[in-house]
PDB file of C-alpha atoms in Angstrom:
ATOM      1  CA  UNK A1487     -15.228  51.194-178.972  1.00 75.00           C
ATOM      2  CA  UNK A1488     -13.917  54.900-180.438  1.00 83.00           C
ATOM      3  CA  UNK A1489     -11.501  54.106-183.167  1.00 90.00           C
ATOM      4  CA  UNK A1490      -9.992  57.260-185.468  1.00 95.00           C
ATOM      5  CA  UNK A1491      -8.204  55.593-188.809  1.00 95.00           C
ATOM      6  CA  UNK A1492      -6.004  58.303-190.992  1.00 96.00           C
ATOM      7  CA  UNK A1493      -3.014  57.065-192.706  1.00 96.00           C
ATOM      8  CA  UNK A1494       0.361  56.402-190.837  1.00 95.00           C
ATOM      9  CA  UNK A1495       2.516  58.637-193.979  1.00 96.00           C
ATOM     10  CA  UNK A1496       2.073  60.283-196.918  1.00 98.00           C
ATOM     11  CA  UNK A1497       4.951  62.039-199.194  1.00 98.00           C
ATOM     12  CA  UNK A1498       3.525  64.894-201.832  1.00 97.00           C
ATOM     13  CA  UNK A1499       5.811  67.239-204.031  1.00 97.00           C
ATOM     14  CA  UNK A1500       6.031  70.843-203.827  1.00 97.00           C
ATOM     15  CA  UNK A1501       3.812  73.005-205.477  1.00 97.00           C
ATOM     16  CA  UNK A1502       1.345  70.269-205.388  1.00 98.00           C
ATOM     17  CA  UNK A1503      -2.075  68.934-203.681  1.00 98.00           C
ATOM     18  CA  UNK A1504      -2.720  66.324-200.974  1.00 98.00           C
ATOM     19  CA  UNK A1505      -5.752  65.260-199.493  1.00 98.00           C
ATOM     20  CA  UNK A1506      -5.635  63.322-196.020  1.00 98.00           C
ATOM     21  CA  UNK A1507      -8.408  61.112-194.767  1.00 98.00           C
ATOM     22  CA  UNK A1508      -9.691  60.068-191.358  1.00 98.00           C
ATOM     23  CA  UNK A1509     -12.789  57.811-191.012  1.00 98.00           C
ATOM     24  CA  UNK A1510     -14.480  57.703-187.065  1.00 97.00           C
ATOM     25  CA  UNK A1511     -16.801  55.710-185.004  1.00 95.00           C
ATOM     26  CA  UNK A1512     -17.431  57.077-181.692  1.00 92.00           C
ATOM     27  CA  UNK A1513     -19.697  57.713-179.274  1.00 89.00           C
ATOM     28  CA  UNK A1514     -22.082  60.791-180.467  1.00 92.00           C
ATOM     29  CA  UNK A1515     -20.543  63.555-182.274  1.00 94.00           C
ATOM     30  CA  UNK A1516     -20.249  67.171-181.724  1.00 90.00           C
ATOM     31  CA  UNK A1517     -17.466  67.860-184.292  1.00 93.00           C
ATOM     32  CA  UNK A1518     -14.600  67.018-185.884  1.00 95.00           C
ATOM     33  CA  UNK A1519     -10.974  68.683-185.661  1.00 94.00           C
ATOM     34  CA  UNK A1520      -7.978  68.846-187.344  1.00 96.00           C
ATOM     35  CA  UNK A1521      -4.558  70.299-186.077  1.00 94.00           C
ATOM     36  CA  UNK A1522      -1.096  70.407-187.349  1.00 95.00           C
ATOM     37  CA  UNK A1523       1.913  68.887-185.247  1.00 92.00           C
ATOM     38  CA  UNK A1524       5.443  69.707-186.757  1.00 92.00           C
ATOM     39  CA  UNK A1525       7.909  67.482-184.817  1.00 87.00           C
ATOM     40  CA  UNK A1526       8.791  68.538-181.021  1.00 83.00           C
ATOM     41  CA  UNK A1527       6.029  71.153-180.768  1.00 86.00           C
ATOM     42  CA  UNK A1528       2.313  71.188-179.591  1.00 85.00           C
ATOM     43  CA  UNK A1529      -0.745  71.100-181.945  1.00 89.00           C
ATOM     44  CA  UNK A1530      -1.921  73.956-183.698  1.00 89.00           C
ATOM     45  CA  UNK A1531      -5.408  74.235-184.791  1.00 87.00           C
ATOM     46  CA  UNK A1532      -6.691  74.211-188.485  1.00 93.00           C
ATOM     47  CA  UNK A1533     -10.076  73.821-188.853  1.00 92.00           C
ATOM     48  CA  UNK A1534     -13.962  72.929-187.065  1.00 92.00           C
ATOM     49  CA  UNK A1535     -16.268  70.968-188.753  1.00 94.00           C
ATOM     50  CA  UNK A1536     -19.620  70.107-187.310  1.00 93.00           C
ATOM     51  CA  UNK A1537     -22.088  70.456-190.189  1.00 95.00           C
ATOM     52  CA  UNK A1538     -21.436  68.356-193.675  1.00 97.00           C
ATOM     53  CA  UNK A1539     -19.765  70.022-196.280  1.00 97.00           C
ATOM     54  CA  UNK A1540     -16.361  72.142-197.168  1.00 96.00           C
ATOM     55  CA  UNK A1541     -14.818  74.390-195.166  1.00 93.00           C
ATOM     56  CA  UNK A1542     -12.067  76.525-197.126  1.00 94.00           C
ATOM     57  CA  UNK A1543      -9.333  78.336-195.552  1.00 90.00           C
ATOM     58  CA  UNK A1544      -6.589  79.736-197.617  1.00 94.00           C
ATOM     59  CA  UNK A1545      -4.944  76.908-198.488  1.00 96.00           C
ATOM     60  CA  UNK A1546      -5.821  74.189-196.493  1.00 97.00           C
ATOM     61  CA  UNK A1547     -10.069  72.943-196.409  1.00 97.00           C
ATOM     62  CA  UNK A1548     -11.733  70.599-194.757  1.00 97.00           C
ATOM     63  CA  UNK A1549     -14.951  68.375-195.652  1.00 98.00           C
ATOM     64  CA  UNK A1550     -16.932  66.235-193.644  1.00 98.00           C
ATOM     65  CA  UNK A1551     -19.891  63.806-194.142  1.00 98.00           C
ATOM     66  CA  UNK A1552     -21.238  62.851-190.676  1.00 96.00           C
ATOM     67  CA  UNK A1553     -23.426  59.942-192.607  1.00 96.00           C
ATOM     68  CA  UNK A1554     -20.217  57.969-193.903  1.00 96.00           C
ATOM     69  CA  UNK A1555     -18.148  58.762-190.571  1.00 97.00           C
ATOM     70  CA  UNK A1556     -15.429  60.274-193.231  1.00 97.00           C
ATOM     71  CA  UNK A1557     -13.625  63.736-193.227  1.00 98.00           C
ATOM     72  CA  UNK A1558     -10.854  64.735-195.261  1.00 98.00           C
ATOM     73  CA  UNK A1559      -8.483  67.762-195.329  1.00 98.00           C
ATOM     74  CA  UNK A1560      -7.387  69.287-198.513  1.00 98.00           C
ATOM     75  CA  UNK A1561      -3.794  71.584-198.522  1.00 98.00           C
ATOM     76  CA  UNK A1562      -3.129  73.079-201.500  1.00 97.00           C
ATOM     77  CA  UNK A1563      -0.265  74.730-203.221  1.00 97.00           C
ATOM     78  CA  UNK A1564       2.281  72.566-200.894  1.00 98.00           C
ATOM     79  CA  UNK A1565       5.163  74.543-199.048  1.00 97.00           C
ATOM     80  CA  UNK A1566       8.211  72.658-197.661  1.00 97.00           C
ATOM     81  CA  UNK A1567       6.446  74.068-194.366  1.00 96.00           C
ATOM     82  CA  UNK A1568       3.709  71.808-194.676  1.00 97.00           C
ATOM     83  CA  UNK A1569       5.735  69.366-193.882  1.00 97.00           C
ATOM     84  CA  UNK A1570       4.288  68.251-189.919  1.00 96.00           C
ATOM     85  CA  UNK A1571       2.064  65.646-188.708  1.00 95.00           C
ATOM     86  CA  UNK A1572      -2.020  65.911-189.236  1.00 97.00           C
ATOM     87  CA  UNK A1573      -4.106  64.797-186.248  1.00 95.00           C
ATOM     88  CA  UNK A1574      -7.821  64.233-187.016  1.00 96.00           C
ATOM     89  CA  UNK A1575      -9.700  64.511-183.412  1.00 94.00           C
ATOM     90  CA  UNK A1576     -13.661  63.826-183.284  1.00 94.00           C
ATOM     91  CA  UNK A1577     -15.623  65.182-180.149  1.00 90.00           C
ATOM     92  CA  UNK A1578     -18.004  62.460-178.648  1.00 88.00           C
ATOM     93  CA  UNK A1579     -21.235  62.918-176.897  1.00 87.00           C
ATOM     94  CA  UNK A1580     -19.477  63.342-173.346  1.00 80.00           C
ATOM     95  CA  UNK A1581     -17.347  66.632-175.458  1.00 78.00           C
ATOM     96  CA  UNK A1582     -14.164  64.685-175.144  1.00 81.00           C
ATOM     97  CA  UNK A1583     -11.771  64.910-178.144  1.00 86.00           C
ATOM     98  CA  UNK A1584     -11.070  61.113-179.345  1.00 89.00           C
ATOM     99  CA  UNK A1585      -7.476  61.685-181.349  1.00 90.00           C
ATOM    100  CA  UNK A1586      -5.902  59.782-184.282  1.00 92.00           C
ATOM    101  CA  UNK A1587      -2.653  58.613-184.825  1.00 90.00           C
ATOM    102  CA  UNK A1588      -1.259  61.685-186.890  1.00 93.00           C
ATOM    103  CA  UNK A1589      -0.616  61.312-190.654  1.00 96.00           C
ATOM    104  CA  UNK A1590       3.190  62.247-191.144  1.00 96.00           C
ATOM    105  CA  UNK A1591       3.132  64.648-194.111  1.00 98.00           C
ATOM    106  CA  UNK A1592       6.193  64.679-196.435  1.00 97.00           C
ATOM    107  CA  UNK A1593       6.850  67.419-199.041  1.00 97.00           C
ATOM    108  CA  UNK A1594       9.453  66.872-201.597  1.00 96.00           C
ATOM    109  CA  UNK A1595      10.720  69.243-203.600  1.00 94.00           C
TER     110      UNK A1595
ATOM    111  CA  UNK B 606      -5.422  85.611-178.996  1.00 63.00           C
ATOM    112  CA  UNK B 607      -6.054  82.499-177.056  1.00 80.00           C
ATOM    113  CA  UNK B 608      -2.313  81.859-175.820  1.00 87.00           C
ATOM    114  CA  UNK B 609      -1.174  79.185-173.880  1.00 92.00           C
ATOM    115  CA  UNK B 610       1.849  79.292-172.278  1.00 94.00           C
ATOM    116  CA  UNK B 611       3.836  76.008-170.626  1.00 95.00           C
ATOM    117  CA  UNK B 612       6.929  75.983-168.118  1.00 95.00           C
ATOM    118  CA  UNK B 613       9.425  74.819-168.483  1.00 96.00           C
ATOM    119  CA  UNK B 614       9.598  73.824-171.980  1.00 93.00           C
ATOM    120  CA  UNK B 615      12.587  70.796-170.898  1.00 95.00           C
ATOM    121  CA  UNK B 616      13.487  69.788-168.026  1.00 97.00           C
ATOM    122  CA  UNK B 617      16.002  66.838-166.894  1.00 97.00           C
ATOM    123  CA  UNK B 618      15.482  65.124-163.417  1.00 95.00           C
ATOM    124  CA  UNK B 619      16.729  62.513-161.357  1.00 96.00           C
ATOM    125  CA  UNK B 620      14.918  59.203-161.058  1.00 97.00           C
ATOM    126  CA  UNK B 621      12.855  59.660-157.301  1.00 96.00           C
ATOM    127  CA  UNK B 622      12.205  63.302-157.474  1.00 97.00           C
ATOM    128  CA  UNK B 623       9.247  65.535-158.413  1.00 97.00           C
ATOM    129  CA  UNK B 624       8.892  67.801-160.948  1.00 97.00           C
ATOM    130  CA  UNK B 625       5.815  70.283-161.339  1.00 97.00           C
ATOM    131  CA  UNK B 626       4.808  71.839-165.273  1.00 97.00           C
ATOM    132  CA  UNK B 627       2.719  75.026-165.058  1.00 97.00           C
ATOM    133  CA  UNK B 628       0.270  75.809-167.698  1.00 96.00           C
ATOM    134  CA  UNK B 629      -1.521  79.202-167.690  1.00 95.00           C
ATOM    135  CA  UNK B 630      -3.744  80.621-170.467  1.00 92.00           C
ATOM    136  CA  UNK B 631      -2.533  84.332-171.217  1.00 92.00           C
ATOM    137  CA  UNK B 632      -5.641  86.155-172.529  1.00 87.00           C
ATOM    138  CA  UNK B 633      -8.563  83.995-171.508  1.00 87.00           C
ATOM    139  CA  UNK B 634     -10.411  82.092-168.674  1.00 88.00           C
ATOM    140  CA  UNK B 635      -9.488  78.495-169.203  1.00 87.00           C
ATOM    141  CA  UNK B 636     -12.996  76.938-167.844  1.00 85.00           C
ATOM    142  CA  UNK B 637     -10.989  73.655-168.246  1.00 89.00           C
ATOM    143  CA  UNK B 638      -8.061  72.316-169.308  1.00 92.00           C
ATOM    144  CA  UNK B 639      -6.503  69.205-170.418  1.00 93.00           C
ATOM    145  CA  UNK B 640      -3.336  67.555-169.722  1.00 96.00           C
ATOM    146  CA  UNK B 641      -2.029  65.220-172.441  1.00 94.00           C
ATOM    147  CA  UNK B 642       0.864  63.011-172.862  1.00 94.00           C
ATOM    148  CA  UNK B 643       2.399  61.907-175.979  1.00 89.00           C
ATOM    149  CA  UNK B 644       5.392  59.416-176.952  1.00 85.00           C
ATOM    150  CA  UNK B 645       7.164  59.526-180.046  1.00 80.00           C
ATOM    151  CA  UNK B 646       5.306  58.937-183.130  1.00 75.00           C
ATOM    152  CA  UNK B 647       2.385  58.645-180.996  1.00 80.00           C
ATOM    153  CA  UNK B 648      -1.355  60.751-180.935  1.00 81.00           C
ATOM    154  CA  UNK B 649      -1.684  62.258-177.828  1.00 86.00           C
ATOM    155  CA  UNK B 650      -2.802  60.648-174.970  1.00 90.00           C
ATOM    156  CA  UNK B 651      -5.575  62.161-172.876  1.00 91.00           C
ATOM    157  CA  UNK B 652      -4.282  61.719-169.139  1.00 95.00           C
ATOM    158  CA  UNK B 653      -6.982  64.153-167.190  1.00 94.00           C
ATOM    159  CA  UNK B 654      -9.190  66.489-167.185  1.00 92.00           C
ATOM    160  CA  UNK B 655      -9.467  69.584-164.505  1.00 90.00           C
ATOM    161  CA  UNK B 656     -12.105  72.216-164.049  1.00 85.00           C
ATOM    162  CA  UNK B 657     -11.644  75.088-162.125  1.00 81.00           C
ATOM    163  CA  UNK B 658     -11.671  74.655-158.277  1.00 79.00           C
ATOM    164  CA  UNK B 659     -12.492  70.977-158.607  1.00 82.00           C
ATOM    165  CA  UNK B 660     -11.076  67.940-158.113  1.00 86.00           C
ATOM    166  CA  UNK B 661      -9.555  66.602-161.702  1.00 91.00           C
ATOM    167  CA  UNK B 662     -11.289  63.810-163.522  1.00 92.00           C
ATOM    168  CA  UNK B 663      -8.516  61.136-164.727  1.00 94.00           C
ATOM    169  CA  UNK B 664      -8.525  58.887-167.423  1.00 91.00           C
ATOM    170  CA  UNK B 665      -8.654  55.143-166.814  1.00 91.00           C
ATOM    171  CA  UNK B 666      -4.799  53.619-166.559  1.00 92.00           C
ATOM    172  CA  UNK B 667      -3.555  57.010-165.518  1.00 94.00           C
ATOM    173  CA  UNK B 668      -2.079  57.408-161.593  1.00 94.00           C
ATOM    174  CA  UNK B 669      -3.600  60.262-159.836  1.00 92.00           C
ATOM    175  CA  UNK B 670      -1.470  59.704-157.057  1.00 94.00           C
ATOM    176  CA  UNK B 671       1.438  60.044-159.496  1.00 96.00           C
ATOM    177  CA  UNK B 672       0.161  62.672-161.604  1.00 96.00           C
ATOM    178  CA  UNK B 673      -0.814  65.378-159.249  1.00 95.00           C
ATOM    179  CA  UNK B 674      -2.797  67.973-160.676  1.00 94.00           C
ATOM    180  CA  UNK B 675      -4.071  71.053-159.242  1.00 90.00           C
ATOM    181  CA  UNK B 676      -6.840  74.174-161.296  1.00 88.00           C
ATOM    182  CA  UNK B 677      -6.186  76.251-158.619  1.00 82.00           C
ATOM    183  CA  UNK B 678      -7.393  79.300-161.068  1.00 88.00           C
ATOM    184  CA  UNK B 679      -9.568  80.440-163.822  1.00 89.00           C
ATOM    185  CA  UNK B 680      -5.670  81.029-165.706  1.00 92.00           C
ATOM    186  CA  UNK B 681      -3.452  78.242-163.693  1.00 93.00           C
ATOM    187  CA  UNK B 682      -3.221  74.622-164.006  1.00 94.00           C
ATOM    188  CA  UNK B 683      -0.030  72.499-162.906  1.00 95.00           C
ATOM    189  CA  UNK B 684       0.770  69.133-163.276  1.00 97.00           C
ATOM    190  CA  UNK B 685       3.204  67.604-160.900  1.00 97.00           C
ATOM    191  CA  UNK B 686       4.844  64.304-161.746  1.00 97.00           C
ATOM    192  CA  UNK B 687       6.196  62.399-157.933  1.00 96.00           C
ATOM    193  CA  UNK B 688       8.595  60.309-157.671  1.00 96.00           C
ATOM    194  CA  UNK B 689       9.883  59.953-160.872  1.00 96.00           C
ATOM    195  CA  UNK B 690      11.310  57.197-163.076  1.00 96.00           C
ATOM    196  CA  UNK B 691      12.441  57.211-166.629  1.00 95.00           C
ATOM    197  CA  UNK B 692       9.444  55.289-167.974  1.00 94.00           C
ATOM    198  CA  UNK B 693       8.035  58.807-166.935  1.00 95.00           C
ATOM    199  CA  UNK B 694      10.246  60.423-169.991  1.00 95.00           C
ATOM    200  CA  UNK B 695       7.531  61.900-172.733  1.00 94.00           C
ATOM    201  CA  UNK B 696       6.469  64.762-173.680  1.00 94.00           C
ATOM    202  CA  UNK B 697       3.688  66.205-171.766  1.00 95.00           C
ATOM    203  CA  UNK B 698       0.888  69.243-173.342  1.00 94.00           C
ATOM    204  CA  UNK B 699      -1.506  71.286-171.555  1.00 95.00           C
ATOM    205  CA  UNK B 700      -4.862  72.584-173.669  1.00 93.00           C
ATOM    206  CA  UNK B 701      -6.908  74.431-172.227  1.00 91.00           C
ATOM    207  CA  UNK B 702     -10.923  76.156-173.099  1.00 87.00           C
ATOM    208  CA  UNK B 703     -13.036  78.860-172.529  1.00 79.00           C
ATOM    209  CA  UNK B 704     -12.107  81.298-175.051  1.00 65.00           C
ATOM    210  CA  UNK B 705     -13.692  82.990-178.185  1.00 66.00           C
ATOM    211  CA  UNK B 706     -15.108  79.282-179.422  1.00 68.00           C
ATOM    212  CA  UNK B 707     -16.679  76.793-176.694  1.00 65.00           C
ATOM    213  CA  UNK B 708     -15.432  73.588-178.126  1.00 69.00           C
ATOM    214  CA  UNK B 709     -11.412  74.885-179.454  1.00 78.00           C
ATOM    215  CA  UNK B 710      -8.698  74.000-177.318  1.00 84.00           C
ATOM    216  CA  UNK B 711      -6.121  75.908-177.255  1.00 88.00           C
ATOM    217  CA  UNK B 712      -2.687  73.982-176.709  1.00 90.00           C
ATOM    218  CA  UNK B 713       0.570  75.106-174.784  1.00 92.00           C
ATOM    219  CA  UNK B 714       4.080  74.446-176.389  1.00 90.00           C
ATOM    220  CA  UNK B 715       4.454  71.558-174.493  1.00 92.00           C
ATOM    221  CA  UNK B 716       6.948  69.842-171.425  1.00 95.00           C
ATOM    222  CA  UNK B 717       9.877  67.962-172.455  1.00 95.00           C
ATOM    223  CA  UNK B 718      10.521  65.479-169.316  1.00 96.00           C
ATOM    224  CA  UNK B 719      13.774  63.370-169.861  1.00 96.00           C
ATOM    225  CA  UNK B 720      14.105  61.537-166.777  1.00 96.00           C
ATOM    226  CA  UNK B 721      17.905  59.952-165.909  1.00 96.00           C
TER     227      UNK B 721
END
């Protein structure tokens, strides 16, 4: 089967840096996603990855190894607006986005 | 650009009746678009997928009798949800592609259904 694992909730402080992971298995890849949910509202889109590596964005990047199944996404410089749910989404072979869970981001001052 | 727009952004209906969500993409050709469904502290839940002037392709567990949906247009796509119970209460998001990047959706503000 297609299985997307992030974690459920993390909690970072202001000013500081998180990193959150999703390992995949699915069927055939053409990319990897990752959008930002705050609560009541539709995803918004962050970043692509289809080739291994970093991909840097202002604050937020996002690195995948296709190899291990394993992509992280790195926000820097935390905000209080950070503060939203992370949805890691892979494409499979039939270009149909498999989603995670969400990891629930919490920023403390 | 890329803008996705959903209406209405809440509605409230009465258990039995219908109520149609229109999704339209603003500044772009939506080849296809995607109609998701997601509970609280849930991911989202694909329910179909509709291309343009064709029949949509539903996923398995999902209703098509229930969950009408209709591409009648390159910039339209509505989802109408029949006969309505409160089990039917989520929160429902169009996406939709075909703009600057083949493989982004793009992803409308999203339906809040509270059925009573």
């Amino acid at each position: 089967g297609q299985n997307i694992d992030q974690p459920t909730e993390m909690t970072a402080t202001e000013g500081a840096i998180v990193q959150i992971n999703c390992t995949y298995q699915t069927s055939g890849f053409n990319g990897l996603f990752w959008y930002q949910q705050h609560a009541g509202e539709a995803p918004t889109f962050l970043s692509y990855n289809v080739l291994d590596g970093l991909e840097e964005k202002g604050r937020f990047s996002s690195f995948l190894s296709r190899s291990k199944g394993y992509s992280y996404l790195l926000l820097k410089e935390l905000q209080m607006k950070d503060s939203a749910s992370y949805l890691c989404a892979v494409m499979d072979s039939n270009y149909q986005l498999i989603w995670g869970a969400g990891t629930k981001l919490i920023i403390k001052p | 650009g890329a803008v996705v727009s959903q209406h209405p952004s809440r509605v409230i209906c009465k258990s039995g009746t219908s109520v149609k969500i229109e999704c339209r993409s603003l500044d772009f050709q939506a080849t296809t678009m995607f109609w998701y469904r997601q509970f609280p502290k849930k991911s989202l839940m694909l329910m179909a997928t509709s291309n343009e002037g064709s029949k949509a392709t539903y996923e398995q567990g999902v209703e098509k009798d229930k969950f009408l949906i209709n591409h009648a247009s390159l910039t339209l796509s509505t989802l109408t949800v029949t006969s309505a119970h409160p089990e039917d209460s989520s929160f429902y998001i169009c996406s939709a592609s075909g703009g600057e990047t083949s493989y982004e959706q793009y992803f409308g503000p999203g339906t809040r259904l509270t059925v009573t």
